Amino acid sequence: MQRSYESRHIFMVIAIGILLLSPIFIMVLPLFVANTLYFTAGNWYVLVSGAIYIVYSIGFLFLILSAMILSLLDSSKVSIYISIACLILSGFFFLIASKNYISLGDDSISYREMFSKENHSYSWDEIERVVYYEVPRGGGFPQYEFYFDDGEKFVLAENGIVERLRIVIYNRLSQVDIEIENANNN
């Protein structure tokens, strides 16, 4: 006996599948994409900012909406156009998210902020000073504020990965003035 499924049921299954798998993809995909695109020899680690996970989530939301619209509106012309628009929006958010990275390496700190068109790359010698903000337990992550010779400032949260690199970062900053401040004093 042969079963015949309507296309709307297939799109509903696709939407549910994406919905169930998206939390896993959101946890893995940002770092995978950043490491694939921006990891080079001499890098210690390539990171992404926390906001990128939200951008990937929005991209997956539009991907789910695309399939849901086709299943709920039964593949009419209007639903196809709306679905294509959702796919384009999803791709746009994935593209924006893939451009953001932070790279720490032997020779430099490189990064690209969200919605920025230019990559910033500074050698460790171009750092004028660093301010390290300690945060009390349970109050978030400590932060480094790097001030470069050209007046630019870069903030790096000391999450678990950066914390493991702390000794290497301090060794690179041996010639730089490091100010340590308590976050509660600000």
Coordinates of N, CA and C in Angstrom, one line a residue:
M1 N 0.8 -1.2 0.0 CA 0.0 0.0 0.0 C 0.9 1.2 0.0
Q2 N 0.7 2.1 -0.9 CA 1.5 3.3 -1.1 C 0.8 4.5 -0.4
R3 N 1.6 5.2 0.4 CA 1.1 6.4 1.1 C 1.4 7.7 0.3
S4 N 0.4 8.6 0.3 CA 0.6 9.8 -0.4 C 0.5 11.0 0.6
Y5 N 1.6 11.7 0.7 CA 1.6 12.8 1.6 C 1.4 14.1 0.9
E6 N 0.7 15.0 1.5 CA 0.5 16.3 0.9 C 1.8 17.1 1.2
S7 N 2.1 18.1 0.3 CA 3.3 18.9 0.4 C 3.3 19.7 1.7
R8 N 2.1 20.1 2.2 CA 2.0 20.8 3.5 C 2.5 20.0 4.6
H9 N 2.3 18.7 4.6 CA 2.7 17.8 5.7 C 4.3 17.7 5.7
I10 N 4.8 17.7 4.5 CA 6.3 17.6 4.3 C 6.9 18.9 4.9
F11 N 6.3 20.0 4.5 CA 6.9 21.3 5.0 C 6.7 21.4 6.5
M12 N 5.7 20.9 7.1 CA 5.4 20.9 8.5 C 6.5 20.0 9.2
V13 N 6.8 18.9 8.7 CA 7.9 18.0 9.2 C 9.2 18.7 9.1
I14 N 9.5 19.4 8.0 CA 10.8 20.1 7.9 C 10.8 21.2 8.9
A15 N 9.8 21.9 9.1 CA 9.8 23.0 10.1 C 10.0 22.4 11.5
I16 N 9.3 21.4 11.9 CA 9.5 20.7 13.2 C 10.9 20.2 13.3
G17 N 11.5 19.6 12.3 CA 12.9 19.1 12.3 C 13.9 20.2 12.6
I18 N 13.7 21.4 11.9 CA 14.6 22.5 12.1 C 14.4 23.0 13.5
L19 N 13.2 23.1 14.0 CA 12.9 23.6 15.3 C 13.6 22.7 16.4
L20 N 13.6 21.4 16.2 CA 14.2 20.5 17.1 C 15.7 20.5 17.1
L21 N 16.3 20.7 15.9 CA 17.7 20.6 15.7 C 18.4 22.0 15.8
S22 N 17.6 23.1 15.7 CA 18.2 24.4 15.8 C 19.0 24.7 17.1
P23 N 18.5 24.3 18.3 CA 19.4 24.6 19.5 C 20.8 23.9 19.4
I24 N 20.9 22.8 18.8 CA 22.2 22.1 18.6 C 23.0 22.9 17.6
F25 N 22.4 23.3 16.5 CA 23.1 24.1 15.5 C 23.5 25.4 16.0
I26 N 22.7 26.1 16.8 CA 23.0 27.4 17.4 C 24.2 27.3 18.3
M27 N 24.3 26.2 19.0 CA 25.5 26.0 20.0 C 26.8 25.7 19.2
V28 N 26.7 25.0 18.1 CA 27.9 24.6 17.4 C 28.3 25.4 16.2
L29 N 27.3 25.9 15.4 CA 27.6 26.6 14.2 C 28.4 27.9 14.3
P30 N 28.1 28.8 15.2 CA 28.9 30.0 15.2 C 30.4 29.8 15.3
L31 N 30.8 29.0 16.3 CA 32.3 28.7 16.4 C 32.9 27.9 15.2
F32 N 32.1 27.0 14.7 CA 32.5 26.2 13.5 C 32.7 27.1 12.3
V33 N 31.8 28.0 12.1 CA 31.9 29.0 10.9 C 33.1 29.9 11.2
A34 N 33.2 30.5 12.3 CA 34.3 31.4 12.6 C 35.7 30.7 12.5
N35 N 35.8 29.5 13.0 CA 37.1 28.8 12.9 C 37.4 28.4 11.5
T36 N 36.3 28.1 10.7 CA 36.5 27.7 9.3 C 37.0 28.9 8.5
L37 N 36.4 30.1 8.7 CA 36.7 31.2 7.9 C 37.9 32.0 8.4
Y38 N 38.2 32.0 9.7 CA 39.2 33.0 10.2 C 40.4 32.4 10.9
F39 N 40.4 31.1 11.1 CA 41.5 30.5 11.8 C 42.7 30.4 10.9
T40 N 43.9 30.9 11.3 CA 45.1 30.8 10.5 C 46.2 30.2 11.4
A41 N 47.3 29.9 10.8 CA 48.4 29.4 11.5 C 48.9 30.5 12.5
G42 N 49.2 30.1 13.7 CA 49.6 31.1 14.7 C 48.5 31.6 15.6
N43 N 47.3 31.2 15.3 CA 46.2 31.6 16.1 C 46.1 30.7 17.3
W44 N 45.8 31.3 18.5 CA 45.5 30.5 19.7 C 44.1 30.1 19.7
Y45 N 43.2 31.0 19.3 CA 41.8 30.7 19.4 C 41.0 31.7 18.6
V46 N 39.9 31.3 18.0 CA 39.0 32.2 17.3 C 37.7 32.1 18.1
L47 N 37.2 33.3 18.5 CA 36.0 33.4 19.3 C 34.9 34.1 18.6
V48 N 33.7 34.1 19.1 CA 32.6 34.9 18.6 C 31.9 35.6 19.8
S49 N 31.4 36.7 19.6 CA 30.7 37.4 20.7 C 29.4 36.8 21.0
G50 N 28.9 37.0 22.2 CA 27.6 36.4 22.6 C 26.4 36.8 21.8
A51 N 26.5 38.0 21.3 CA 25.4 38.5 20.4 C 25.2 37.7 19.2
I52 N 26.2 37.1 18.7 CA 26.2 36.3 17.5 C 25.2 35.1 17.6
Y53 N 25.1 34.6 18.8 CA 24.2 33.4 19.0 C 22.8 33.9 18.9
I54 N 22.5 35.1 19.2 CA 21.1 35.7 19.0 C 20.9 35.9 17.5
V55 N 21.9 36.4 16.8 CA 21.7 36.6 15.4 C 21.5 35.2 14.7
Y56 N 22.2 34.2 15.0 CA 22.0 32.9 14.5 C 20.6 32.4 14.8
S57 N 20.1 32.7 16.0 CA 18.8 32.2 16.5 C 17.7 32.9 15.6
I58 N 17.9 34.2 15.3 CA 17.0 34.9 14.4 C 17.0 34.3 13.0
G59 N 18.1 33.9 12.5 CA 18.3 33.3 11.2 C 17.5 32.0 11.2
F60 N 17.6 31.2 12.3 CA 16.9 29.9 12.3 C 15.4 30.1 12.5
L61 N 15.0 31.2 13.2 CA 13.6 31.5 13.3 C 13.0 31.8 11.9
F62 N 13.7 32.6 11.1 CA 13.2 32.8 9.7 C 13.2 31.6 8.9
L63 N 14.1 30.7 9.1 CA 14.2 29.4 8.4 C 13.0 28.5 8.8
I64 N 12.6 28.5 10.1 CA 11.5 27.7 10.5 C 10.2 28.4 10.0
L65 N 10.1 29.7 10.0 CA 8.9 30.4 9.5 C 8.7 30.1 8.0
S66 N 9.8 30.0 7.3 CA 9.7 29.7 5.9 C 9.0 28.4 5.6
A67 N 9.3 27.4 6.3 CA 8.7 26.1 6.2 C 7.3 26.1 6.8
M68 N 7.1 26.8 7.9 CA 5.8 26.8 8.5 C 4.8 27.5 7.6
I69 N 5.2 28.6 7.0 CA 4.2 29.3 6.1 C 3.8 28.5 5.0
L70 N 4.7 27.7 4.4 CA 4.3 26.8 3.3 C 3.4 25.7 3.8
S71 N 3.5 25.3 5.0 CA 2.7 24.2 5.5 C 1.3 24.8 5.9
L72 N 1.3 26.0 6.5 CA 0.0 26.5 6.9 C -0.9 27.1 5.8
L73 N -0.2 27.7 4.8 CA -0.9 28.4 3.8 C -1.0 27.5 2.5
D74 N -0.7 26.3 2.6 CA -0.9 25.2 1.6 C -0.3 25.6 0.2
S75 N 0.9 26.1 0.2 CA 1.7 26.4 -1.0 C 1.0 27.2 -2.0
S76 N 0.3 28.2 -1.6 CA -0.2 29.2 -2.6 C 0.9 30.1 -3.0
K77 N 0.6 30.9 -4.1 CA 1.6 31.9 -4.6 C 2.1 32.8 -3.5
V78 N 1.1 33.3 -2.7 CA 1.5 34.3 -1.7 C 2.4 33.6 -0.6
S79 N 2.1 32.4 -0.3 CA 2.9 31.7 0.7 C 4.3 31.4 0.2
I80 N 4.4 31.1 -1.1 CA 5.7 30.9 -1.7 C 6.5 32.1 -1.6
Y81 N 5.9 33.3 -2.0 CA 6.7 34.6 -2.0 C 7.1 34.9 -0.5
I82 N 6.2 34.7 0.4 CA 6.5 35.0 1.8 C 7.6 34.1 2.3
S83 N 7.5 32.8 1.9 CA 8.5 31.8 2.3 C 9.9 32.2 1.7
I84 N 9.9 32.6 0.5 CA 11.2 33.0 -0.2 C 11.8 34.2 0.5
A85 N 10.9 35.1 0.9 CA 11.4 36.3 1.7 C 12.0 35.9 3.0
C86 N 11.4 34.9 3.7 CA 11.9 34.4 5.0 C 13.2 33.7 4.7
L87 N 13.4 33.0 3.7 CA 14.6 32.3 3.4 C 15.7 33.4 3.1
I88 N 15.4 34.4 2.4 CA 16.4 35.5 2.1 C 16.8 36.2 3.4
L89 N 15.8 36.5 4.3 CA 16.1 37.1 5.6 C 17.0 36.2 6.4
S90 N 16.7 34.9 6.4 CA 17.5 33.9 7.1 C 18.9 33.9 6.7
G91 N 19.1 33.9 5.3 CA 20.4 33.9 4.8 C 21.2 35.2 5.1
F92 N 20.4 36.4 5.2 CA 21.0 37.6 5.5 C 21.5 37.6 7.0
F93 N 20.7 37.1 7.9 CA 21.2 37.0 9.3 C 22.4 36.0 9.4
F94 N 22.4 34.9 8.7 CA 23.5 34.0 8.8 C 24.8 34.7 8.2
L95 N 24.6 35.5 7.2 CA 25.8 36.2 6.6 C 26.3 37.2 7.6
I96 N 25.4 38.0 8.2 CA 25.9 39.0 9.2 C 26.6 38.3 10.3
A97 N 26.1 37.2 10.8 CA 26.7 36.4 11.9 C 28.0 35.9 11.5
S98 N 28.2 35.4 10.3 CA 29.5 34.8 9.9 C 30.6 35.8 9.8
K99 N 30.3 37.1 9.7 CA 31.3 38.1 9.5 C 32.0 38.5 10.9
N100 N 31.4 38.1 12.0 CA 31.8 38.5 13.3 C 32.8 37.5 13.9
Y101 N 34.0 38.0 14.3 CA 34.9 37.1 14.9 C 35.9 37.8 15.8
I102 N 36.6 37.1 16.7 CA 37.7 37.6 17.5 C 38.8 36.6 17.4
S103 N 40.0 37.0 17.0 CA 41.1 36.0 16.8 C 42.2 36.5 17.7
L104 N 42.7 35.6 18.5 CA 43.9 35.9 19.4 C 45.0 35.0 18.9
G105 N 46.1 35.6 18.6 CA 47.2 34.7 18.1 C 48.6 35.2 18.6
D106 N 49.6 34.5 18.1 CA 51.0 34.8 18.4 C 51.4 36.3 18.1
D107 N 50.9 36.7 16.9 CA 51.4 38.0 16.5 C 50.4 39.1 16.7
S108 N 49.1 38.8 16.8 CA 48.1 39.9 16.8 C 46.8 39.5 17.4
I109 N 46.0 40.6 17.6 CA 44.6 40.5 17.9 C 43.8 41.0 16.7
S110 N 42.9 40.1 16.2 CA 42.1 40.5 15.0 C 40.7 40.4 15.4
Y111 N 39.9 41.3 14.9 CA 38.4 41.2 15.1 C 37.6 41.9 14.1
R112 N 36.4 41.6 14.0 CA 35.4 42.3 13.2 C 34.1 42.4 14.0
E113 N 33.7 43.6 14.2 CA 32.5 43.8 15.0 C 31.2 43.6 14.1
M114 N 30.1 43.3 14.8 CA 28.9 43.1 14.0 C 28.5 44.4 13.3
F115 N 28.0 44.2 12.1 CA 27.6 45.3 11.2 C 28.8 46.2 10.7
S116 N 30.0 45.8 11.0 CA 31.2 46.5 10.5 C 31.7 46.0 9.2
K117 N 32.2 46.8 8.4 CA 32.7 46.4 7.1 C 34.2 46.1 7.1
E118 N 34.9 46.5 8.1 CA 36.3 46.4 8.1 C 36.8 45.4 9.2
N119 N 37.8 44.7 8.9 CA 38.5 43.8 9.8 C 39.6 44.7 10.5
H120 N 39.7 44.5 11.8 CA 40.7 45.2 12.6 C 41.8 44.2 13.0
S121 N 43.0 44.5 12.8 CA 44.1 43.6 13.2 C 45.2 44.5 13.8
Y122 N 45.6 44.2 15.0 CA 46.6 44.9 15.7 C 47.6 43.9 16.3
S123 N 48.9 44.3 16.1 CA 49.9 43.5 16.7 C 50.0 43.8 18.2
W124 N 50.6 42.9 18.9 CA 50.6 43.1 20.4 C 51.4 44.4 20.7
D125 N 52.3 44.8 19.8 CA 53.1 46.0 20.1 C 52.3 47.3 19.9
E126 N 51.2 47.2 19.2 CA 50.4 48.4 19.0 C 49.4 48.7 20.1
I127 N 49.4 47.9 21.2 CA 48.6 48.1 22.3 C 49.2 49.1 23.2
E128 N 48.5 50.2 23.5 CA 49.0 51.3 24.3 C 48.8 51.0 25.8
R129 N 47.6 50.5 26.1 CA 47.4 50.1 27.5 C 46.2 49.2 27.6
V130 N 46.1 48.5 28.7 CA 45.0 47.5 28.9 C 44.4 47.8 30.3
V131 N 43.0 47.8 30.3 CA 42.3 47.9 31.6 C 41.6 46.6 31.8
Y132 N 41.9 46.0 32.9 CA 41.2 44.7 33.3 C 40.2 45.0 34.4
Y133 N 38.9 44.7 34.1 CA 37.9 44.9 35.1 C 37.5 43.6 35.7
E134 N 37.8 43.5 37.0 CA 37.4 42.3 37.8 C 35.9 42.4 38.1
V135 N 35.3 41.3 38.1 CA 33.8 41.3 38.3 C 33.6 40.3 39.5
P136 N 32.8 40.7 40.5 CA 32.6 39.7 41.6 C 31.9 38.5 41.1
R137 N 32.1 37.4 41.8 CA 31.5 36.1 41.4 C 30.0 36.3 41.2
G138 N 29.5 35.7 40.1 CA 28.1 35.8 39.8 C 27.7 37.0 39.2
G139 N 28.6 38.0 38.9 CA 28.3 39.2 38.3 C 28.6 39.3 36.8
G140 N 28.9 38.2 36.2 CA 29.2 38.2 34.8 C 30.7 37.9 34.6
F141 N 31.2 38.2 33.4 CA 32.6 37.9 33.1 C 33.5 39.1 33.3
P142 N 34.7 38.9 33.8 CA 35.7 40.0 33.8 C 36.0 40.5 32.4
Q143 N 36.4 41.7 32.2 CA 36.7 42.2 30.8 C 38.0 42.8 30.7
Y144 N 38.6 42.7 29.5 CA 39.8 43.4 29.1 C 39.3 44.5 28.2
E145 N 39.9 45.7 28.4 CA 39.7 46.8 27.5 C 41.1 47.1 26.9
F146 N 41.2 46.8 25.6 CA 42.5 47.1 24.9 C 42.4 48.5 24.3
Y147 N 43.4 49.3 24.5 CA 43.5 50.6 23.9 C 44.7 50.6 23.0
F148 N 44.4 50.9 21.7 CA 45.5 50.7 20.7 C 46.1 52.1 20.4
D149 N 47.2 52.1 19.7 CA 47.9 53.3 19.4 C 47.1 54.3 18.5
D150 N 46.2 53.8 17.7 CA 45.4 54.7 16.8 C 44.2 55.2 17.5
G151 N 44.0 55.0 18.8 CA 42.8 55.5 19.5 C 41.7 54.5 19.6
E152 N 41.7 53.4 18.9 CA 40.6 52.4 18.9 C 40.6 51.7 20.2
K153 N 39.4 51.2 20.6 CA 39.3 50.5 21.9 C 38.5 49.2 21.5
F154 N 39.0 48.1 22.2 CA 38.4 46.8 22.0 C 38.1 46.2 23.3
V155 N 36.9 45.6 23.5 CA 36.5 45.0 24.8 C 36.4 43.5 24.6
L156 N 37.1 42.7 25.4 CA 37.1 41.3 25.4 C 36.7 40.7 26.7
A157 N 35.6 40.0 26.7 CA 35.1 39.3 27.9 C 36.0 38.1 28.2
E158 N 36.3 37.9 29.5 CA 37.1 36.8 29.9 C 36.2 35.6 30.2
N159 N 35.7 35.0 29.2 CA 35.0 33.8 29.4 C 35.9 32.6 29.7
G160 N 35.4 31.4 29.8 CA 36.3 30.3 30.1 C 37.4 30.0 29.2
I161 N 37.2 30.3 27.9 CA 38.3 30.1 26.9 C 39.4 31.1 27.1
V162 N 39.0 32.4 27.2 CA 40.0 33.5 27.4 C 40.7 33.4 28.7
E163 N 40.0 32.9 29.7 CA 40.6 32.7 31.1 C 41.7 31.7 31.0
R164 N 41.6 30.6 30.1 CA 42.7 29.6 30.0 C 43.9 30.2 29.2
L165 N 43.6 31.3 28.5 CA 44.7 32.0 27.7 C 45.3 33.1 28.5
R166 N 44.8 33.4 29.7 CA 45.2 34.5 30.5 C 46.8 34.7 30.6
I167 N 47.5 33.6 30.9 CA 48.9 33.6 31.1 C 49.6 34.0 29.8
V168 N 49.1 33.4 28.7 CA 49.7 33.7 27.4 C 49.5 35.2 27.0
I169 N 48.2 35.7 27.3 CA 47.9 37.1 27.0 C 48.8 38.0 27.9
Y170 N 49.0 37.7 29.1 CA 49.8 38.5 30.0 C 51.3 38.5 29.5
N171 N 51.7 37.4 29.0 CA 53.1 37.3 28.5 C 53.3 38.2 27.3
R172 N 52.3 38.3 26.4 CA 52.3 39.1 25.3 C 52.2 40.6 25.7
L173 N 51.6 40.9 26.8 CA 51.4 42.2 27.3 C 52.5 42.7 28.3
S174 N 53.6 42.0 28.3 CA 54.6 42.3 29.3 C 55.2 43.7 29.2
Q175 N 55.1 44.3 28.0 CA 55.6 45.7 27.9 C 54.5 46.7 28.0
V176 N 53.3 46.3 28.3 CA 52.2 47.2 28.3 C 51.7 47.5 29.7
D177 N 51.3 48.7 30.0 CA 50.7 49.0 31.3 C 49.3 48.4 31.5
I178 N 49.2 47.5 32.5 CA 47.9 46.9 32.7 C 47.3 47.4 34.0
E179 N 46.1 48.0 33.9 CA 45.4 48.6 35.1 C 44.3 47.6 35.5
I180 N 44.3 47.2 36.7 CA 43.3 46.3 37.2 C 42.3 47.1 38.1
E181 N 41.0 47.1 37.7 CA 40.0 47.8 38.4 C 38.9 46.9 38.8
N182 N 38.2 47.2 39.9 CA 37.0 46.4 40.3 C 35.8 47.0 39.6
A183 N 35.0 46.2 39.0 CA 33.8 46.6 38.2 C 32.8 47.4 39.1
N184 N 32.8 47.2 40.4 CA 31.9 47.8 41.3 C 32.3 49.3 41.5
N185 N 33.5 49.7 41.2 CA 34.0 51.0 41.4 C 33.5 52.0 40.3
N186 N 33.0 51.4 39.2 CA 32.6 52.2 38.0 C 31.2 52.6 38.1

